[in-house]
CSV table of C-alpha atoms in Angstrom, one decimal:
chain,number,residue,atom,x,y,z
A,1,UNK,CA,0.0,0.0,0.0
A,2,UNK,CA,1.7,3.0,-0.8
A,3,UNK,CA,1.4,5.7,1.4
A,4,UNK,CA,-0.9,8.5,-0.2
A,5,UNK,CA,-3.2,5.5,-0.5
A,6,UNK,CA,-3.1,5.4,3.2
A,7,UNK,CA,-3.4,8.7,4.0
A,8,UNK,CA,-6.8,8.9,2.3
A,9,UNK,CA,-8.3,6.0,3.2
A,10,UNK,CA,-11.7,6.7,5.6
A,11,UNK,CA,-10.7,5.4,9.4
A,12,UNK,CA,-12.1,1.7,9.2
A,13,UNK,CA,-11.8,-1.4,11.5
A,14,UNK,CA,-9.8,-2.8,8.9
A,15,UNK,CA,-7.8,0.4,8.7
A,16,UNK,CA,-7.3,0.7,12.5
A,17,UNK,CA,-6.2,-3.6,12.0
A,18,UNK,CA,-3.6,-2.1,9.3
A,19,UNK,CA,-2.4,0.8,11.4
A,20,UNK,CA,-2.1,-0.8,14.6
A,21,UNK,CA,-0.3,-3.9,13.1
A,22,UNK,CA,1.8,-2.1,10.7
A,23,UNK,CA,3.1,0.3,14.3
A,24,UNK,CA,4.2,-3.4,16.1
A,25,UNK,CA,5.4,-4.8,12.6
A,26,UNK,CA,7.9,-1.7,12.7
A,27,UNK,CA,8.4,-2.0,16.3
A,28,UNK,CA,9.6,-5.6,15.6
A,29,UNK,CA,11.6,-4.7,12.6
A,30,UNK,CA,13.5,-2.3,14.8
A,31,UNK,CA,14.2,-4.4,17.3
A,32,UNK,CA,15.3,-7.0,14.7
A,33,UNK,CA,17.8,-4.6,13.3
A,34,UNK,CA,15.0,-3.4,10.3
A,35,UNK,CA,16.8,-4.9,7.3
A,36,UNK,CA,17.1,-8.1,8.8
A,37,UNK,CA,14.6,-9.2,6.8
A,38,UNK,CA,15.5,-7.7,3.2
A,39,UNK,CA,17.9,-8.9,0.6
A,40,UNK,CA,17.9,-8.6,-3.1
A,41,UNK,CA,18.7,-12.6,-3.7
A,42,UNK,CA,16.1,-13.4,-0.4
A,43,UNK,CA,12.7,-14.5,-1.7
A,44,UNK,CA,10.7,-15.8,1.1
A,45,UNK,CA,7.9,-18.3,0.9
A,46,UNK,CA,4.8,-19.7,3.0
A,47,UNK,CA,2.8,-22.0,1.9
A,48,UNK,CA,0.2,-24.8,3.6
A,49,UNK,CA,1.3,-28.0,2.0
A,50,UNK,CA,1.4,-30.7,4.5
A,51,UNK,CA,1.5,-34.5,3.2
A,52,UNK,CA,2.4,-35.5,-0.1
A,53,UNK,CA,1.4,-32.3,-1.2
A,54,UNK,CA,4.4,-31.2,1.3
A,55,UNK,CA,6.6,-33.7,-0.6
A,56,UNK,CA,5.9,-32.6,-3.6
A,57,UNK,CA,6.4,-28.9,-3.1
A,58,UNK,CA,9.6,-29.9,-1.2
A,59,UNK,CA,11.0,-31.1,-4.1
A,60,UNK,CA,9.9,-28.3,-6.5
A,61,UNK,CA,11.4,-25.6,-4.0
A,62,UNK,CA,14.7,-28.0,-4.5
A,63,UNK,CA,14.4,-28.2,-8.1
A,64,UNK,CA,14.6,-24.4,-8.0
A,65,UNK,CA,17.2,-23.5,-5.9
A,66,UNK,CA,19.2,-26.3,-7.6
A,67,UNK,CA,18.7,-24.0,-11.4
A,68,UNK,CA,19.2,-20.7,-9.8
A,69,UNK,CA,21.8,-20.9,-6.5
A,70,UNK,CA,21.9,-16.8,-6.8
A,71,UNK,CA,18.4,-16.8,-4.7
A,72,UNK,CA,18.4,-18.1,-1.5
A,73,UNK,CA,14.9,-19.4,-1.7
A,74,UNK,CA,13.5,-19.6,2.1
A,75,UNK,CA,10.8,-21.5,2.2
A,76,UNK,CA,7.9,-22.1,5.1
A,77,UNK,CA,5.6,-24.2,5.6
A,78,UNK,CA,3.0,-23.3,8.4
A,79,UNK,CA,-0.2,-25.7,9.1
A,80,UNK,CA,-3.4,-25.0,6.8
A,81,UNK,CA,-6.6,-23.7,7.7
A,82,UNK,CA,-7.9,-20.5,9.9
A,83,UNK,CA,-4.3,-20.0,11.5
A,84,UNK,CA,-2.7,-19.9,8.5
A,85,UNK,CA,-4.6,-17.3,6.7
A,86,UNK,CA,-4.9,-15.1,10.3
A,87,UNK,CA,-1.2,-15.1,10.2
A,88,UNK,CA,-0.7,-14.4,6.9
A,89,UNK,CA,-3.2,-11.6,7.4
A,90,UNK,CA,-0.8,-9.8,10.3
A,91,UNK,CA,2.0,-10.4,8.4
A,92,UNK,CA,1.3,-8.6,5.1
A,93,UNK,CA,-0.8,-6.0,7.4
A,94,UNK,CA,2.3,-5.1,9.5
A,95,UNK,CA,5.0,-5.2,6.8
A,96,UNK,CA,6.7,-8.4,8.0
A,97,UNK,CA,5.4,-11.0,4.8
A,98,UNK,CA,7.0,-13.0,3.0
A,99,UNK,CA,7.8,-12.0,-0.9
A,100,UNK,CA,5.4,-14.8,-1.8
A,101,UNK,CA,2.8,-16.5,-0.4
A,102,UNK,CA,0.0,-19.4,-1.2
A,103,UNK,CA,-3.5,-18.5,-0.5
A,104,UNK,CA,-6.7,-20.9,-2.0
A,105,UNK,CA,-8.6,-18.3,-4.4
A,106,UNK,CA,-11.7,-18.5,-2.4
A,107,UNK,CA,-9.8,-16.7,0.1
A,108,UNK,CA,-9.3,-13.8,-2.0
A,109,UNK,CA,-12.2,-11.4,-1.1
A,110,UNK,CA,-10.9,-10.9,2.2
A,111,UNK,CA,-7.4,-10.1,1.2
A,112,UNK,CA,-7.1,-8.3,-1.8
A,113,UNK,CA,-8.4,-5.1,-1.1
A,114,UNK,CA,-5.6,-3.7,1.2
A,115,UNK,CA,-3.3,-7.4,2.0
A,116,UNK,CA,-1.7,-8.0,-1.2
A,117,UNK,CA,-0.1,-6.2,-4.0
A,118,UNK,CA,-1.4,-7.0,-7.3
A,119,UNK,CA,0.9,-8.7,-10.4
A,120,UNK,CA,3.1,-6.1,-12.5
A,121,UNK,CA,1.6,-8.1,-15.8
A,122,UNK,CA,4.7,-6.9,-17.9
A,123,UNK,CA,7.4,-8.7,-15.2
A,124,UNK,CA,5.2,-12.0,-15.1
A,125,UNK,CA,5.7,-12.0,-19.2
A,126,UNK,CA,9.1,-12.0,-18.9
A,127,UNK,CA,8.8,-14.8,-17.7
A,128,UNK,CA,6.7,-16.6,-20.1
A,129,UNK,CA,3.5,-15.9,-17.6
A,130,UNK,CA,-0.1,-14.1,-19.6
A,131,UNK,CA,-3.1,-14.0,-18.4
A,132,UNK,CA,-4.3,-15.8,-21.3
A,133,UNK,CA,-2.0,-18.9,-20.3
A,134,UNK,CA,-5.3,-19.4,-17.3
A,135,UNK,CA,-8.8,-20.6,-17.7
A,136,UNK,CA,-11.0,-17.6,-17.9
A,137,UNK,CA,-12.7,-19.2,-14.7
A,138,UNK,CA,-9.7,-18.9,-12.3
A,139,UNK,CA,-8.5,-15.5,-13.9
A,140,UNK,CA,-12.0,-14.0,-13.4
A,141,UNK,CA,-11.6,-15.1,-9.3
A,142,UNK,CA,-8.1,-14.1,-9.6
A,143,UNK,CA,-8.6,-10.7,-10.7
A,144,UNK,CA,-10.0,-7.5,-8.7
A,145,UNK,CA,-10.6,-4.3,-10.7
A,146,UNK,CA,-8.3,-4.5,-13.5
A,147,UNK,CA,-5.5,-5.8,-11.2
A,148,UNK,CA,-4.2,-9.3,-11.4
A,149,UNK,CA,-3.9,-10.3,-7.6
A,150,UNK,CA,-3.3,-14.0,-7.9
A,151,UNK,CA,-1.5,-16.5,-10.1
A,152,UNK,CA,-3.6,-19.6,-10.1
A,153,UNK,CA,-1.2,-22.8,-9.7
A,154,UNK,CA,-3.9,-25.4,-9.9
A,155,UNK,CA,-7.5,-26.3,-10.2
A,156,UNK,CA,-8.0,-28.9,-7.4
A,157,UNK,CA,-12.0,-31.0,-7.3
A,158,UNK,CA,-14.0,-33.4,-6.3
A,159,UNK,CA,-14.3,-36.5,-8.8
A,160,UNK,CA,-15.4,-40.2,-9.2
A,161,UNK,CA,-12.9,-42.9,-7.7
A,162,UNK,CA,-13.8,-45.8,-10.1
A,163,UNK,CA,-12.9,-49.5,-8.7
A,164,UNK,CA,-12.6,-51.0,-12.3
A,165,UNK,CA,-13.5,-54.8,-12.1
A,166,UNK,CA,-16.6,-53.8,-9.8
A,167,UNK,CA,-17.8,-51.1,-12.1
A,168,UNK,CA,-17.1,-53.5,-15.0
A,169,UNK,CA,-18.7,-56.6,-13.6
A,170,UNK,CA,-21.5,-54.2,-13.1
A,171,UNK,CA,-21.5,-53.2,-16.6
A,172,UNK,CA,-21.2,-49.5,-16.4
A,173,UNK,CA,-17.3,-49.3,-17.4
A,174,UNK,CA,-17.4,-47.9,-20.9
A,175,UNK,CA,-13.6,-48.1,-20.9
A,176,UNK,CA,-10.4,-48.3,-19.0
A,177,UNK,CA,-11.1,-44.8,-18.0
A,178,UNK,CA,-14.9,-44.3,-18.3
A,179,UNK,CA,-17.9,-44.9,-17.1
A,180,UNK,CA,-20.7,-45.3,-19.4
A,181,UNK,CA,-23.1,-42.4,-19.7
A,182,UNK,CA,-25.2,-41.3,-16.9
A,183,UNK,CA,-27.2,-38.0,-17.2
A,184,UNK,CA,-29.9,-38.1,-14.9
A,185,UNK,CA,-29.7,-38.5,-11.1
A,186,UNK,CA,-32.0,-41.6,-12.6
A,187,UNK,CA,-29.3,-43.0,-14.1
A,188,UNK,CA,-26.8,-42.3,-10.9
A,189,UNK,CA,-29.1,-44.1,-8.3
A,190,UNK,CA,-29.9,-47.1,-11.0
A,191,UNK,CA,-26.1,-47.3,-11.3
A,192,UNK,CA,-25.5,-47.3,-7.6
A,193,UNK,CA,-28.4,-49.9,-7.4
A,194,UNK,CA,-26.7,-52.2,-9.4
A,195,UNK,CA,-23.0,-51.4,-7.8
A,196,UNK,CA,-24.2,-52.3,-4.1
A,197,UNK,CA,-25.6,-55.7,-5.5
A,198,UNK,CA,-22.3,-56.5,-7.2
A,199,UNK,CA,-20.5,-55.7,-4.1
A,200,UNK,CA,-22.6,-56.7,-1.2
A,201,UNK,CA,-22.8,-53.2,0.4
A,202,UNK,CA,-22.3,-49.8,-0.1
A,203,UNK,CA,-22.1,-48.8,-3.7
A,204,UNK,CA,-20.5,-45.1,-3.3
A,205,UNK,CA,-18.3,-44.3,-0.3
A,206,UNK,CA,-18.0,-40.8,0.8
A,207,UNK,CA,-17.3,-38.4,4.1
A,208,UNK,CA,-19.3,-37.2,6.6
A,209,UNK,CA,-17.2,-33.7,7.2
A,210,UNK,CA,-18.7,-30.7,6.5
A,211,UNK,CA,-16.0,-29.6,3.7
A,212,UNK,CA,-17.0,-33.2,1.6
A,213,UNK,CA,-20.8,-32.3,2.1
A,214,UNK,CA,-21.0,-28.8,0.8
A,215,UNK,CA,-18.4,-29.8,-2.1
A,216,UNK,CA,-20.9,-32.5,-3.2
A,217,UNK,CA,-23.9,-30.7,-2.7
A,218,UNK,CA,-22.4,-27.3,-4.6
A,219,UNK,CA,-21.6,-29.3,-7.8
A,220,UNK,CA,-25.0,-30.4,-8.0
A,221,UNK,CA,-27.0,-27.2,-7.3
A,222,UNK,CA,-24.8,-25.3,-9.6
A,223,UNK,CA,-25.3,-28.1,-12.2
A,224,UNK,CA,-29.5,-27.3,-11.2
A,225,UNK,CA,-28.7,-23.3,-11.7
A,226,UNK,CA,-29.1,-22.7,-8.5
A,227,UNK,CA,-26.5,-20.3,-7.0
A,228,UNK,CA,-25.9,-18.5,-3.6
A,229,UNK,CA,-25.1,-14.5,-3.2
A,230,UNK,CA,-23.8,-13.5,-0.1
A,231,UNK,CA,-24.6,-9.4,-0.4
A,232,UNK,CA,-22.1,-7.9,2.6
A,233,UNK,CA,-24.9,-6.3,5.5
A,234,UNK,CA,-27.5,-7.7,3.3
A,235,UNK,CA,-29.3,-11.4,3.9
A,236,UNK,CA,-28.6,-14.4,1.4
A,237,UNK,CA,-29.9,-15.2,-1.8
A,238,UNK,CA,-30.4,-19.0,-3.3
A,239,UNK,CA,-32.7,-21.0,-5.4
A,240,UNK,CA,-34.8,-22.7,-2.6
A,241,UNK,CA,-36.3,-25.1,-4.9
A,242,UNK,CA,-33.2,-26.0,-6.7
A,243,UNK,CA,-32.2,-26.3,-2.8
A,244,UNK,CA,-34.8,-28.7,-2.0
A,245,UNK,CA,-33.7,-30.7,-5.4
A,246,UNK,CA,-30.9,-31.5,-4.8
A,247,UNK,CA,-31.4,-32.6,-1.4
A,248,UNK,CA,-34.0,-34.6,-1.7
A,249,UNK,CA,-31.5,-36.3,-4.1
A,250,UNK,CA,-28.9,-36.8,-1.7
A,251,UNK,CA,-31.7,-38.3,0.5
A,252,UNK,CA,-32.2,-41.2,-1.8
A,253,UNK,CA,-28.2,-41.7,-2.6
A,254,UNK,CA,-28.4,-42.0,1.3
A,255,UNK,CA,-30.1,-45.1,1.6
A,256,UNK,CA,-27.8,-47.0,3.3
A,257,UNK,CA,-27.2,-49.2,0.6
A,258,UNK,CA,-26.5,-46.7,-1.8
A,259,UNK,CA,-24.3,-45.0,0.7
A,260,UNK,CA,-23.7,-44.2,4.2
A,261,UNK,CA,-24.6,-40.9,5.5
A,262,UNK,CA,-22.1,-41.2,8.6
A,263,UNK,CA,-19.7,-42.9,6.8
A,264,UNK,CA,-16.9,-40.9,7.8
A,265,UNK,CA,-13.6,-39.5,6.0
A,266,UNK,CA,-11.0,-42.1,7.1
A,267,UNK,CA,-13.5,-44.8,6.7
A,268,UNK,CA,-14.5,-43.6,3.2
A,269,UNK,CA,-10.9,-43.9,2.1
A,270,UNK,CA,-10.3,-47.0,3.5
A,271,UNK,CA,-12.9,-48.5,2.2
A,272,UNK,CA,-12.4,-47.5,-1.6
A,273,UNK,CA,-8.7,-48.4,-0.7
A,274,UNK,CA,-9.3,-51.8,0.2
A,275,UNK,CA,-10.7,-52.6,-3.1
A,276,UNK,CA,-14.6,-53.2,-1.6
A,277,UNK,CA,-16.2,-50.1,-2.4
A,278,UNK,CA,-17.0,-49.5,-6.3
A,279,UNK,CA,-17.1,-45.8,-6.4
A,280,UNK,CA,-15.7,-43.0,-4.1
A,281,UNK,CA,-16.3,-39.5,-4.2
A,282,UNK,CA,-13.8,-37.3,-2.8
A,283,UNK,CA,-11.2,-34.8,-3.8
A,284,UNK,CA,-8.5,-35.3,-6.5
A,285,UNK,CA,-5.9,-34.8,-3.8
A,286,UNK,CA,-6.5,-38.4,-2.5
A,287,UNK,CA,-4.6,-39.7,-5.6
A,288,UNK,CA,-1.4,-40.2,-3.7
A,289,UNK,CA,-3.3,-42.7,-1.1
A,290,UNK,CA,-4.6,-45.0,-3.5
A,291,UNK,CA,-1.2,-44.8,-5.7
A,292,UNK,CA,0.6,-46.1,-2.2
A,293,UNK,CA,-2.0,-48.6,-2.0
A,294,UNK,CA,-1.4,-50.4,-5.0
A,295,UNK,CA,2.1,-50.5,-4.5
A,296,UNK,CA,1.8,-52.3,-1.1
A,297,UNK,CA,-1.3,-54.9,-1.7
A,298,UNK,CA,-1.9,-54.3,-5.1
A,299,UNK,CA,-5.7,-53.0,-4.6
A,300,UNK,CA,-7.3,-51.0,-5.8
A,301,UNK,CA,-7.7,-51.7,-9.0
A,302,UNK,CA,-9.0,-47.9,-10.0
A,303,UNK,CA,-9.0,-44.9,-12.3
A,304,UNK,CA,-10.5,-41.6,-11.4
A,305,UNK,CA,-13.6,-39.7,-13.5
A,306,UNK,CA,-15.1,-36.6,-13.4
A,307,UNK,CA,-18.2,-35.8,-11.8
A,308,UNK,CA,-21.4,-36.6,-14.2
A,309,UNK,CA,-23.6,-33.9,-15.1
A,310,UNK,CA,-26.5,-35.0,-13.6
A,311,UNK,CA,-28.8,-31.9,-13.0
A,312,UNK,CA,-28.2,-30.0,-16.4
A,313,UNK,CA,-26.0,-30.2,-19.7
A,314,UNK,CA,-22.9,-29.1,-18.3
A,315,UNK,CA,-21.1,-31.2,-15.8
A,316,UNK,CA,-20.0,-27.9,-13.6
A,317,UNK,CA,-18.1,-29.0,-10.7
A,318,UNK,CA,-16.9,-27.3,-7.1
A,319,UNK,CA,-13.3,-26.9,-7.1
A,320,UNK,CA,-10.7,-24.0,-5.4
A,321,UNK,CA,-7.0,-23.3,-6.6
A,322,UNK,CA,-3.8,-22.7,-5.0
A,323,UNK,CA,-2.6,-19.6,-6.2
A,324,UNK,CA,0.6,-17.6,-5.6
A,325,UNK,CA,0.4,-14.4,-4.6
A,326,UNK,CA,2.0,-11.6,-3.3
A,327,UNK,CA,1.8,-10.2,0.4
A,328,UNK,CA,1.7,-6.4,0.7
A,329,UNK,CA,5.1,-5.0,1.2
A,330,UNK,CA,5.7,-1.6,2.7
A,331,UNK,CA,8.1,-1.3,-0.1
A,332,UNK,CA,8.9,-3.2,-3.3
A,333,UNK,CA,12.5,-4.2,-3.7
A,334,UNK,CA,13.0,-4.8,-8.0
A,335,UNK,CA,15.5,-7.4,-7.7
A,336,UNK,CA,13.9,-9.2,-4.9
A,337,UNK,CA,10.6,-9.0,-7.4
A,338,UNK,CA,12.1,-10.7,-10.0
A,339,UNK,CA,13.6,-13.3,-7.9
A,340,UNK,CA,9.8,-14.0,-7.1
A,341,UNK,CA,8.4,-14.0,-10.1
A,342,UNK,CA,10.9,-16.1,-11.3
A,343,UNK,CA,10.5,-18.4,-8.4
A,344,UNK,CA,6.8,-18.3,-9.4
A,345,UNK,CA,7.1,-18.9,-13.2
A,346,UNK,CA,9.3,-22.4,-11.7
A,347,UNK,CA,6.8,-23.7,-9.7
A,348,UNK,CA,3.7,-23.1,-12.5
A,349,UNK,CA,6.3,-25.0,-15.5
A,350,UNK,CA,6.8,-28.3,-12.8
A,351,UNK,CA,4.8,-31.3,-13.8
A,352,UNK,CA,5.9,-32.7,-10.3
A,353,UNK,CA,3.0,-30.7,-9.0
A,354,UNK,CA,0.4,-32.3,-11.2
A,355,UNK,CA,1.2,-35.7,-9.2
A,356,UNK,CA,-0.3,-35.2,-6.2
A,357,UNK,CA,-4.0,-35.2,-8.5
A,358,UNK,CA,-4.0,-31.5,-8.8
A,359,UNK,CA,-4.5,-30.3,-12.7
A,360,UNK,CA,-2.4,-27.5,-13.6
A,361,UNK,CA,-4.0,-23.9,-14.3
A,362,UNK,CA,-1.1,-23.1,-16.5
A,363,UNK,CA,-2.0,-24.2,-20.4
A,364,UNK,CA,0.8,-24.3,-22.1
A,365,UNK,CA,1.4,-27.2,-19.2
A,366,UNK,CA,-2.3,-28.6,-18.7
A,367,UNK,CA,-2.4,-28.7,-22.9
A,368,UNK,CA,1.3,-30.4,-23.2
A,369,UNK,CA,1.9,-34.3,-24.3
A,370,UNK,CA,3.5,-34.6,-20.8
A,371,UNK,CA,0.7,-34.2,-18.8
A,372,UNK,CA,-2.1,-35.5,-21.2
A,373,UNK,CA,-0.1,-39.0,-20.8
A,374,UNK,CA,-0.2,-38.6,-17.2
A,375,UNK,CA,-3.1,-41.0,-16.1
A,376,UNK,CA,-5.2,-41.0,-14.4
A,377,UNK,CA,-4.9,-37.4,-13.9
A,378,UNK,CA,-6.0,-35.6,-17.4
A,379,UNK,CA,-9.0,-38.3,-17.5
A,380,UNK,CA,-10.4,-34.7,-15.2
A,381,UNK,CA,-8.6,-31.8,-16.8
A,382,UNK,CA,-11.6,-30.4,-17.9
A,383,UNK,CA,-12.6,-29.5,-14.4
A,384,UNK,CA,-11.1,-26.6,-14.9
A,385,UNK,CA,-13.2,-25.2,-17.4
A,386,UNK,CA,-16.8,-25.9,-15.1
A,387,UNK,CA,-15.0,-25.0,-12.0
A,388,UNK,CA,-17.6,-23.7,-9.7
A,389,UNK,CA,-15.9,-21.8,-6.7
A,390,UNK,CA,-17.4,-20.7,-3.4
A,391,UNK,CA,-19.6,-17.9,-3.5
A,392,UNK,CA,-17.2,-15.2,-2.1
A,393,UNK,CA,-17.6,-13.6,1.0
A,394,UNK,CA,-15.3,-12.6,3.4
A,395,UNK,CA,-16.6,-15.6,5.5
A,396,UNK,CA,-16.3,-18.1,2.9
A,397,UNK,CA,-13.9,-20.0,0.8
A,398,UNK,CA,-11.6,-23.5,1.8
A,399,UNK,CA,-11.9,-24.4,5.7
A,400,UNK,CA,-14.0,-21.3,6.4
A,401,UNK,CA,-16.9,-20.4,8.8
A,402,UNK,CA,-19.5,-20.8,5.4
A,403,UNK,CA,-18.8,-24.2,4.5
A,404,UNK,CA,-19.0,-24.8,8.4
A,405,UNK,CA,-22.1,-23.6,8.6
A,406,UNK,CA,-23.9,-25.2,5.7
A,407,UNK,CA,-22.2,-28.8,6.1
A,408,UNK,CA,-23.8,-28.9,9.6
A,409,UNK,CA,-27.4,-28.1,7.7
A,410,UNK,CA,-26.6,-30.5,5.4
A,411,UNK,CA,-25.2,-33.4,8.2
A,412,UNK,CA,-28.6,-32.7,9.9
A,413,UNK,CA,-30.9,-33.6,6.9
A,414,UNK,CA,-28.8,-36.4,5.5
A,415,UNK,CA,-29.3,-37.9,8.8
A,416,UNK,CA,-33.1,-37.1,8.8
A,417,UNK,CA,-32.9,-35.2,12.0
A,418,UNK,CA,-33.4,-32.2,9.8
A,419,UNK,CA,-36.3,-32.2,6.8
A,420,UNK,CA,-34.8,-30.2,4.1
A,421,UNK,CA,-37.0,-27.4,4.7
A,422,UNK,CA,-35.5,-27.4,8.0
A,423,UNK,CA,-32.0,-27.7,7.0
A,424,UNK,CA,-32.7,-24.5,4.6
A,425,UNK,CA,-34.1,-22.8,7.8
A,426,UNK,CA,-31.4,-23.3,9.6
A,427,UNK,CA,-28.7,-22.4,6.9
A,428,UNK,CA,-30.4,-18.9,6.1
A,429,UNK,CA,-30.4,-18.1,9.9
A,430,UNK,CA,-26.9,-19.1,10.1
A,431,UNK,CA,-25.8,-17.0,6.6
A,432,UNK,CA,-27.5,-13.8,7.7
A,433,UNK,CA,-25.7,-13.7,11.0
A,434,UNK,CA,-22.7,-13.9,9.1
A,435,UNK,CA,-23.7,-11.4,6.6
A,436,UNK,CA,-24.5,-9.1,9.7
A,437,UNK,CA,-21.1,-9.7,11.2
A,438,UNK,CA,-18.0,-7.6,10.5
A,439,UNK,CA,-15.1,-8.6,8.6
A,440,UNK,CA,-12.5,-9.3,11.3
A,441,UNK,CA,-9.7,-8.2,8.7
């Protein structure tokens, strides 16, 4: 934020956050020595990856510093979730953030405005790095005003685990990496009908948390049209019949034979992982488990799909992005800059990242031979043309307070504790409080 920016800015909570933060950020830079910090071959980095993702992104950060030794690349990893994005927040508010910085695009209403600086477009093409090289989907999230304030690293989904000799004995695999056509919720619960007969029990396995339950219920109501507008001070908007829809859908997918409504994650997995559940629905990023699977017992037997359009022609789909982006500095250092964007271009170019599940957002990498060999991971490329992100708020987007909210709704009437009219009652209330309740950044 450069300072005649500041100096006209209205007094605000989040101004009196900024000013009061940025006084102990400067407070702690003197007492580190102020430049401690700086360093025109430094780029520092935070990002959330734990598990294979951690791995991966381990060895990408080695690649790099292995091509360029000039930059001493330092590299954080902090644990995911509220804390992470809370820390981040102080950080980039009191002039102590890193150069660079992961944060999921649904995140990026509550940051943008005054916590990051937006992408000098001309630098990132130096580096072989365009706007156009991004699905207009992620740039549109990605961009505020005319300013480019994220570069979208992946599209990450939900899609169909497919056990293939189940699925085949049932007759519904149309090939190795395919499942014949369904395009009705008809045709989904007839499939599963047919699946839980051929394997004596549950046909789909899936996870009770609230994250899994509003990302399967959000690819189907966006697939119905329905949508959900979160106006700030205002009270929610949605389809309610569209609501009731789809609901009423996942009531009868929740049959317990169909599947289990408290089936929970770890249970979910390990069922599919065993090699006695046909189909699994759950996020790409569970690739790596079944991979390590099949190497140790040789189940399961699988290949991964993308979500059927069901409700509607297009088969739309929730999904988020990792994205790169750059925490406000007081000051921007040139040199450091185009350590970062070079650091950046790296890690969008590495098809290492692509193994964890995770489909690249950069074309020229998500189009190339290299990655459209890669199986089963391009079977579900297209997910990041119907990508259907959270409705933005500053309460909503990946591990937030919104898809806490309306996965407890949804818990409640899959477990017919709730009706669905209920359920919608109680997610309304739940949306407006939010709506009424300041943004704590």
């Amino acid at each position: 934020m450069s300072t005649a920016r500041r100096d006209v800015h209205r007094v605000s909570r989040r101004g009196l956050l900024l000013g009061g933060a940025a006084f102990a950020g400067a407070t702690m830079l003197g007492g580190c020595g102020g430049s401690v910090f700086r360093g025109g071959g430094k780029v520092r980095y935070w990002n959330l990856f734990g598990g294979g993702d951690g791995v991966r992104m381990v060895e990408m950060q080695n690649a790099f510093r292995e091509q360029h030794p000039e930059i001493n690349l330092e590299a954080v990893t902090l644990s995911w979730g509220a804390p992470y994005y809370t820390k981040l927040a102080m950080a980039a508010a009191g002039g102590r953030a890193p150069e660079v910085a992961v944060a999921h695009l649904t995140r990026l209403p509550q940051y943008a405005e005054d916590l990051l600086d937006p992408f000098d477009l001309d630098l990132l093409a130096e580096f072989d790095v365009r706007p156009e090289h991004f699905p207009s989907v992620l740039l549109e999230h990605a961009t505020y005003g005319d300013k480019l304030m994220a570069v979208p690293l992946d599209v990450h989904t939900i899609v169909l685990y497919v056990n293939r000799p189940l699925v085949e004995q049932a007759g519904l695999l149309a090939s190795p990496d395919a499942l014949v056509e369904l395009s009705s919720p008809e045709d989904f619960l007839s499939a599963l009908d047919e699946l839980s007969e051929v394997a004596g029990g549950v046909a789909l396995a899936t996870a009770n948390d609230t994250a899994t339950l509003w990302r399967c219920f959000w690819t189907f109501y966006r697939q119905a049209g329905g949508d959900i507008v979160l106006p700030e001070g205002g009270t929610v908007e949605y389809d309610r019949e569209r609501m009731r829809e789809v609901l009423e859908f996942w009531l009868q997918v929740f049959d317990g034979k169909r599947a289990s409504a408290t089936m929970d994650y770890g249970a979910g997995v390990a069922a599919f992982a065993s090699g006695e559940t046909p189909l699994l629905v759950n996020g790409n990023w569970e690739l790596p488990t079944f991979v390590t699977a099949q190497e140790e017992t040789g189940k399961p037997d699988f290949t991964m799909v993308p979500i059927p359009a069901l409700f509607g022609p297009e088969p739309l789909v929730f999904a988020d992005s990792h994205a790169l982006v750059l925490p406000r500095q007081w000051s921007r250092d040139p040199e450091t800059d185009r350590s970062a964007y070079l650091f950046i271009s790296s890690l969008l170019k590495d098809i290492t990242w692509a193994g964890g599940g995770h489909v690249p957002a950069y074309q020229p990498l998500a189009t190339s031979e290299e990655y459209l060999e890669l199986r089963p991971q391009s079977n579900y490329r297209g997910a990041a043309e119907v990508a259907q992100l959270d409705p933005p708020a500053w309460f909503s987007g990946a591990g937030s307070e919104f898809e806490n909210q309306l996965g407890q709704a949804l818990f409640a009437v899959y477990r017919r504790t709730l009706t669905p009219d209920e359920g919608m009652d109680q997610f309304e209330a739940a949306m407006n409080k939010l709506l009424k309740t300041p943004s704590p950044v």
